[in-house]
């Protein structure tokens, strides 16, 4: 009933029929004053020559730029075969403005490639987003998606390959606005197989509008992929060879063909990663005053191969309608051989037995998704309707074999070898439908509304067996079949208005959730049925074109992922496991953000995030069996505040530097493992990226990062830092380039941590194979000249699959 009422209200609001004016308009003509279509025009800031918007002229030669902040600008028009034409500098004051015609004259020179004078900064603040622009940057060549995302402002990677934002977990990751629905490990695999040359930008989004999903308590990282605008056939090929302790490499190919109103596009990439991770784990367990110490040394030999591919078509069916169909897929196989030796005794220096463990893991992860998008412009005033349909399928097969042998001081077996094996097929199906409607209200105001429905089913069936008397026997308390279903129905309304120098955007989103977690093995079900409202608001003030302020508020939710709800022990080794919790509830967050931009270059962002029902990693321990497990519970509340500084510096004509400094203050108040915790900690992150133009064809880059010590709940993380250098050579054909880069030069990025809390005393030391020298060759082929318009079909969806 609540859902029907919400949809009725949203539909009534969306039927308003008003109009809005366009900010800046103009026309491009030729030397005979004839209208010219398909001419690329750029709106460029007159102070720092930064490109703000791009538009392509229609059949009548008209171009237009919408949603422009007050300031000083000029417009450039470019087309192959014609000289560049630039308008006079004009001041825009939030009123409709029509510029004089731009007349293009035939060029007397033959142009081989269009070069736009305006240059996007490496990092910019735009509409509340911190954007790392990597297109045509030295950051792209030779690096994979995971390498690039970690360089975005405030972003880091934790020990389990989960992306963090401002030092916190709970980040929603999207690609072209669509959720990925993947675990940290699976998402890392996908990003590592994504060639950096295919990425246009990485957006860090702390605030949200009502149109955006409420999921993601600490923010969203959106990866924007390149979309070719070239007429005819064109593409890009790259190949990378890397050497660390073992060889690794990847290759990628992207193709695009556009003719008239039809565009075909596709890409394929393959990565072969081989590396070694070493872990030293020291653990002390007390039982009635008697301590048992474990000194475990593990070597993980990993082979990781991934095929990723995409094909699609975009069709302009009329002047007002564009539809697209896209298929994405990836196939990953990971082989992990783990040899481990645990020295056991009353303390870390006294030995009474040794456990050797040999584990072999083989995991296959397949992901497929279809997307259909249709955008219909109802009229020329800005009214439009967008339909987006998604279907995603994930299939994960994981098999493991364990061989545990316990020896005494004389290296004699204390008991028979323990032989175990497991297999855990996981199937996840996701269906999503969205309908969005945009309705201008007046010259400066706009209304947007829409509905969304998602249906998810996750089926995990784990079989755990032990070899007894030569036969494999099911271990009842370790096997488990768990099925989780979830339906979310959402509706939203967003209103924005510009009144002089003030801008306001406010909205309300409602999400109704039905979920059912069913442990078939244990015959237990946990059903939930709840409705939440998520308000959001943003107030901006342009005191001057060089001084811009904004204040934003949003309420968010983080639902537990499917693996966290499965009441099963995922064994890491004989004595360590991760346990699911079917009673885990969502956590909620209220967030405030204050942003100040100076000279459209320097930004200061202040934020405050208050989380309730915080999903916190807790621990359990069996002092008799000497086993430890990790689980997640709703244990308390977490408050954090942060300040982020973005400081670009032009050190010299050939040397530009971008510096990002983040300071995070965090307080947690709750009960972990039965003991009260109230601690605070401060984290500092510093990221400095420098680009050097050594000659017209040679450029270099250097990246330095530092992370201070930090206490996260009961875990103490030590400081770490790393450095990267690279040099790129662009050849005379302007199509091919060669880059040599070395990551983690001094091998200092290993994350070490410890906990000494209540009865838990653990120290972890790691050595990950991250120092890599890579050589990358890239080549662009086909037509690289004529730039024409290509519509984006971005929407959102896909995360939380485990």
Coordinates of N, CA and C in Angstrom, one line a residue, residues 229-360:
X229 N 33.8 9.4 -30.0 CA 32.9 10.3 -30.7 C 33.3 10.4 -32.2
X230 N 34.2 9.6 -32.6 CA 34.8 9.6 -33.9 C 33.8 9.1 -35.0
X231 N 33.7 9.7 -36.2 CA 33.0 9.2 -37.3 C 33.7 8.1 -38.0
X232 N 33.0 7.1 -38.5 CA 33.7 6.0 -39.2 C 34.2 5.0 -38.2
X233 N 35.3 4.3 -38.7 CA 35.9 3.2 -37.9 C 37.1 3.7 -37.2
X234 N 37.3 3.3 -35.9 CA 38.5 3.6 -35.2 C 38.6 2.7 -34.0
X235 N 39.8 2.7 -33.3 CA 40.0 1.8 -32.2 C 41.3 2.1 -31.5
X236 N 41.6 1.3 -30.5 CA 42.8 1.4 -29.7 C 43.3 0.0 -29.3
X237 N 44.6 -0.2 -29.4 CA 45.2 -1.4 -28.9 C 46.3 -1.1 -27.9
X238 N 46.4 -1.9 -26.9 CA 47.5 -1.7 -25.9 C 47.9 -3.1 -25.4
X239 N 49.2 -3.2 -25.1 CA 49.8 -4.4 -24.5 C 50.8 -4.0 -23.4
X240 N 50.7 -4.7 -22.3 CA 51.6 -4.4 -21.2 C 52.3 -5.7 -20.7
X241 N 53.6 -5.6 -20.5 CA 54.4 -6.7 -19.9 C 55.0 -6.2 -18.6
X242 N 54.7 -6.9 -17.5 CA 55.2 -6.5 -16.2 C 56.1 -7.6 -15.6
X243 N 57.0 -7.1 -14.8 CA 57.9 -8.0 -14.1 C 58.0 -7.6 -12.6
X244 N 57.6 -8.5 -11.7 CA 57.8 -8.4 -10.3 C 58.6 -9.6 -9.9
X245 N 58.2 -10.3 -8.8 CA 58.8 -11.6 -8.5 C 58.5 -12.6 -9.6
X246 N 57.3 -12.4 -10.2 CA 56.9 -13.2 -11.3 C 56.4 -12.3 -12.5
X247 N 56.3 -12.9 -13.6 CA 55.8 -12.2 -14.8 C 54.3 -11.9 -14.7
X248 N 53.9 -10.8 -15.2 CA 52.4 -10.5 -15.4 C 52.3 -9.6 -16.6
X249 N 51.1 -9.7 -17.2 CA 50.8 -8.9 -18.4 C 49.4 -8.8 -18.7
X250 N 49.0 -7.8 -19.6 CA 47.6 -7.7 -20.0 C 47.6 -7.0 -21.3
X251 N 46.5 -7.2 -22.1 CA 46.3 -6.6 -23.4 C 44.9 -6.2 -23.5
X252 N 44.6 -5.1 -24.3 CA 43.3 -4.6 -24.5 C 43.1 -4.1 -25.9
X253 N 41.8 -4.3 -26.4 CA 41.5 -3.8 -27.7 C 40.1 -3.2 -27.6
X254 N 39.9 -2.0 -28.1 CA 38.6 -1.4 -28.2 C 38.3 -0.9 -29.6
X255 N 37.1 -1.1 -30.1 CA 36.7 -0.8 -31.5 C 35.4 0.1 -31.4
X256 N 35.3 0.9 -32.4 CA 34.1 1.8 -32.5 C 33.8 2.1 -34.0
X257 N 32.6 2.0 -34.4 CA 32.2 2.3 -35.8 C 30.9 3.2 -35.7
X258 N 31.0 4.3 -36.3 CA 29.8 5.2 -36.4 C 29.5 5.7 -37.8
X259 N 28.3 5.6 -38.2 CA 27.8 6.1 -39.4 C 26.4 6.6 -39.3
X260 N 26.2 7.9 -39.7 CA 25.0 8.5 -39.6 C 24.4 8.4 -38.1
X261 N 23.3 7.7 -37.9 CA 22.7 7.7 -36.6 C 22.9 6.4 -35.9
X262 N 23.9 5.6 -36.3 CA 24.1 4.3 -35.7 C 25.6 4.2 -35.3
X263 N 25.8 3.7 -34.1 CA 27.1 3.5 -33.5 C 27.2 2.1 -33.0
X264 N 28.3 1.4 -33.4 CA 28.6 0.0 -32.9 C 29.9 0.2 -32.1
X265 N 30.0 -0.5 -30.9 CA 31.2 -0.4 -30.1 C 31.4 -1.7 -29.4
X266 N 32.7 -1.9 -29.1 CA 33.1 -3.2 -28.4 C 34.5 -3.1 -27.8
X267 N 34.8 -3.9 -26.9 CA 36.1 -4.0 -26.3 C 36.4 -5.4 -25.8
X268 N 37.7 -5.7 -25.7 CA 38.1 -7.0 -25.1 C 39.4 -6.7 -24.4
X269 N 39.6 -7.4 -23.2 CA 40.9 -7.3 -22.5 C 41.2 -8.6 -21.9
X270 N 42.5 -8.9 -21.8 CA 42.9 -10.1 -21.1 C 44.1 -9.8 -20.2
X271 N 44.0 -10.3 -19.0 CA 45.1 -10.1 -18.0 C 45.6 -11.4 -17.4
X272 N 46.9 -11.5 -17.2 CA 47.5 -12.7 -16.7 C 48.4 -12.3 -15.5
X273 N 47.9 -12.4 -14.3 CA 48.6 -11.9 -13.1 C 49.2 -13.1 -12.3
X274 N 50.5 -13.0 -12.0 CA 51.1 -14.1 -11.2 C 51.9 -13.4 -10.1
X275 N 51.7 -13.7 -8.9 CA 52.4 -13.0 -7.8 C 52.4 -13.9 -6.6
X276 N 53.2 -13.4 -5.6 CA 53.4 -14.1 -4.3 C 53.1 -13.1 -3.2
X277 N 52.3 -13.6 -2.3 CA 52.0 -12.8 -1.0 C 52.5 -13.6 0.2
X278 N 53.2 -13.0 1.0 CA 53.7 -13.6 2.2 C 53.1 -13.0 3.5
X279 N 52.6 -13.9 4.4 CA 51.9 -13.4 5.6 C 52.5 -14.0 6.8
X280 N 52.8 -13.2 7.8 CA 53.3 -13.7 9.1 C 52.3 -13.3 10.2
X281 N 51.6 -14.3 10.8 CA 50.6 -14.1 11.8 C 51.0 -14.6 13.1
X282 N 51.0 -13.8 14.1 CA 51.3 -14.2 15.5 C 50.1 -14.0 16.3
X283 N 49.7 -15.1 17.0 CA 48.4 -15.1 17.8 C 48.6 -15.8 19.1
X284 N 48.1 -15.2 20.2 CA 48.2 -15.8 21.5 C 46.8 -15.9 22.1
X285 N 46.4 -17.2 22.5 CA 45.1 -17.5 23.0 C 45.3 -18.0 24.4
X286 N 44.5 -17.4 25.4 CA 44.6 -17.8 26.8 C 43.4 -18.6 27.2
X287 N 43.6 -19.7 28.0 CA 42.5 -20.6 28.5 C 42.8 -20.9 29.9
X288 N 42.0 -20.2 30.8 CA 42.2 -20.4 32.3 C 43.6 -20.1 32.7
X289 N 44.1 -19.1 32.2 CA 45.5 -18.6 32.6 C 46.6 -19.3 31.9
X290 N 46.3 -20.3 31.0 CA 47.3 -21.0 30.2 C 47.3 -20.4 28.8
X291 N 48.4 -20.0 28.3 CA 48.5 -19.4 27.0 C 49.0 -20.4 25.9
X292 N 48.5 -20.3 24.7 CA 49.0 -21.0 23.6 C 49.3 -20.0 22.5
X293 N 50.5 -20.1 22.0 CA 51.0 -19.1 21.0 C 51.1 -19.8 19.6
X294 N 50.7 -19.0 18.6 CA 50.8 -19.5 17.2 C 51.7 -18.5 16.4
X295 N 52.7 -19.0 15.8 CA 53.5 -18.2 14.9 C 53.4 -18.8 13.5
X296 N 52.6 -18.2 12.7 CA 52.2 -18.8 11.4 C 52.9 -18.0 10.3
X297 N 53.5 -18.7 9.4 CA 54.1 -18.2 8.2 C 53.5 -18.8 7.0
X298 N 53.0 -18.0 6.1 CA 52.3 -18.5 4.9 C 52.8 -17.8 3.6
X299 N 52.9 -18.7 2.6 CA 53.2 -18.2 1.2 C 52.1 -18.5 0.3
X300 N 51.6 -17.5 -0.3 CA 50.5 -17.6 -1.3 C 51.0 -17.4 -2.7
X301 N 50.9 -18.5 -3.5 CA 51.3 -18.4 -4.9 C 50.1 -18.3 -5.7
X302 N 49.9 -17.2 -6.4 CA 48.6 -16.9 -7.0 C 48.7 -16.7 -8.5
X303 N 47.8 -17.4 -9.3 CA 47.7 -17.2 -10.7 C 46.3 -16.7 -11.0
X304 N 46.2 -15.5 -11.7 CA 44.9 -14.9 -11.8 C 44.7 -14.5 -13.3
X305 N 43.8 -15.1 -14.0 CA 43.6 -14.8 -15.4 C 42.1 -14.4 -15.6
X306 N 42.0 -13.3 -16.4 CA 40.7 -12.7 -16.6 C 40.5 -12.3 -18.1
X307 N 39.3 -12.7 -18.6 CA 38.9 -12.2 -19.9 C 37.7 -11.2 -19.7
X308 N 37.7 -10.0 -20.2 CA 36.6 -9.1 -20.0 C 36.2 -8.5 -21.4
X309 N 34.9 -8.4 -21.7 CA 34.5 -8.0 -23.0 C 33.2 -7.2 -22.9
X310 N 33.0 -6.4 -24.0 CA 31.8 -5.6 -24.1 C 31.4 -5.4 -25.5
X311 N 30.2 -5.5 -25.9 CA 29.7 -5.1 -27.2 C 28.4 -4.3 -27.0
X312 N 28.1 -3.4 -28.0 CA 26.9 -2.7 -27.9 C 26.6 -1.9 -29.2
X313 N 25.3 -1.4 -29.2 CA 24.9 -0.6 -30.4 C 24.1 0.5 -29.8
X314 N 24.2 1.7 -30.4 CA 23.4 2.9 -30.1 C 22.8 3.4 -31.4
X315 N 21.5 3.6 -31.3 CA 20.7 4.0 -32.5 C 19.9 5.2 -32.2
X316 N 20.1 6.3 -33.0 CA 19.2 7.4 -32.9 C 18.0 7.1 -33.9
X317 N 16.8 6.8 -33.3 CA 15.7 6.4 -34.1 C 15.0 7.6 -34.7
X318 N 15.1 8.8 -34.0 CA 14.5 10.0 -34.5 C 15.3 11.2 -33.9
X319 N 14.9 12.4 -34.2 CA 15.6 13.6 -33.6 C 15.5 13.6 -32.1
X320 N 14.4 13.0 -31.6 CA 14.1 13.1 -30.2 C 14.3 11.8 -29.4
X321 N 14.7 10.7 -30.1 CA 14.8 9.5 -29.4 C 16.1 8.7 -29.7
X322 N 16.8 8.2 -28.6 CA 18.0 7.5 -28.8 C 17.9 6.2 -27.9
X323 N 18.2 5.1 -28.5 CA 18.2 3.9 -27.6 C 19.5 3.1 -27.8
X324 N 19.9 2.3 -26.8 CA 21.1 1.6 -26.8 C 20.9 0.2 -26.2
X325 N 21.7 -0.7 -26.6 CA 21.7 -2.1 -26.1 C 23.2 -2.5 -25.9
X326 N 23.5 -3.0 -24.7 CA 24.9 -3.2 -24.4 C 25.0 -4.6 -23.6
X327 N 26.0 -5.3 -23.9 CA 26.3 -6.6 -23.2 C 27.7 -6.5 -22.6
X328 N 27.9 -6.8 -21.4 CA 29.2 -6.9 -20.7 C 29.4 -8.3 -20.1
X329 N 30.6 -8.7 -20.2 CA 30.9 -10.0 -19.6 C 32.4 -10.1 -19.1
X330 N 32.6 -11.0 -18.2 CA 34.0 -11.3 -17.7 C 34.1 -12.7 -17.2
X331 N 35.2 -13.3 -17.5 CA 35.5 -14.7 -17.0 C 36.8 -14.7 -16.3
X332 N 36.8 -15.1 -15.0 CA 38.0 -15.1 -14.2 C 38.3 -16.4 -13.6
X333 N 39.6 -16.9 -13.7 CA 40.0 -18.1 -13.0 C 41.2 -17.7 -12.1
X334 N 41.1 -18.1 -10.8 CA 42.2 -17.8 -9.9 C 42.6 -19.1 -9.3
X335 N 43.9 -19.4 -9.4 CA 44.5 -20.6 -8.7 C 45.4 -20.1 -7.6
X336 N 45.2 -20.6 -6.4 CA 45.9 -20.2 -5.2 C 46.5 -21.4 -4.5
X337 N 47.8 -21.5 -4.5 CA 48.5 -22.5 -3.7 C 49.1 -21.9 -2.5
X338 N 48.6 -22.4 -1.3 CA 49.0 -21.8 0.0 C 49.7 -22.8 0.8
X339 N 51.0 -22.6 1.0 CA 51.8 -23.4 2.0 C 52.0 -22.6 3.2
X340 N 51.6 -23.2 4.4 CA 51.7 -22.5 5.6 C 52.3 -23.5 6.7
X341 N 53.1 -22.8 7.6 CA 53.6 -23.6 8.7 C 53.4 -22.8 10.0
X342 N 52.8 -23.4 11.0 CA 52.4 -22.7 12.3 C 53.3 -23.4 13.4
X343 N 54.0 -22.6 14.0 CA 54.8 -23.1 15.2 C 54.0 -22.8 16.5
X344 N 53.7 -23.9 17.2 CA 52.8 -23.8 18.3 C 53.5 -24.1 19.6
X345 N 53.3 -23.3 20.7 CA 53.9 -23.5 22.0 C 53.3 -22.6 23.0
X346 N 53.8 -22.7 24.3 CA 53.3 -21.9 25.3 C 53.6 -20.4 25.2
X347 N 54.6 -20.0 24.3 CA 54.8 -18.6 24.0 C 55.5 -18.6 22.6
X348 N 55.8 -17.4 22.1 CA 56.3 -17.3 20.7 C 57.8 -17.8 20.6
X349 N 58.5 -18.0 21.7 CA 59.9 -18.4 21.6 C 60.0 -19.9 22.0
X350 N 59.0 -20.5 22.5 CA 59.1 -21.9 22.9 C 58.1 -22.8 22.1
X351 N 58.7 -23.9 21.5 CA 58.0 -24.7 20.6 C 57.7 -26.0 21.1
X352 N 56.4 -26.5 20.9 CA 56.1 -27.9 21.3 C 55.5 -28.7 20.2
X353 N 55.0 -28.1 19.1 CA 54.5 -28.8 17.9 C 54.5 -27.8 16.7
X354 N 54.3 -28.4 15.6 CA 54.3 -27.7 14.3 C 53.2 -28.2 13.4
X355 N 52.4 -27.3 12.9 CA 51.3 -27.6 12.0 C 51.7 -27.1 10.6
X356 N 51.7 -28.1 9.7 CA 52.0 -27.7 8.3 C 50.6 -27.8 7.5
X357 N 50.3 -26.8 6.7 CA 49.0 -26.8 6.0 C 49.3 -26.5 4.5
X358 N 48.8 -27.4 3.7 CA 48.9 -27.1 2.2 C 47.4 -27.0 1.7
X359 N 47.2 -25.8 1.1 CA 45.8 -25.6 0.6 C 45.9 -25.2 -0.8
X360 N 45.0 -25.7 -1.6 CA 44.9 -25.4 -3.0 C 43.4 -24.9 -3.3

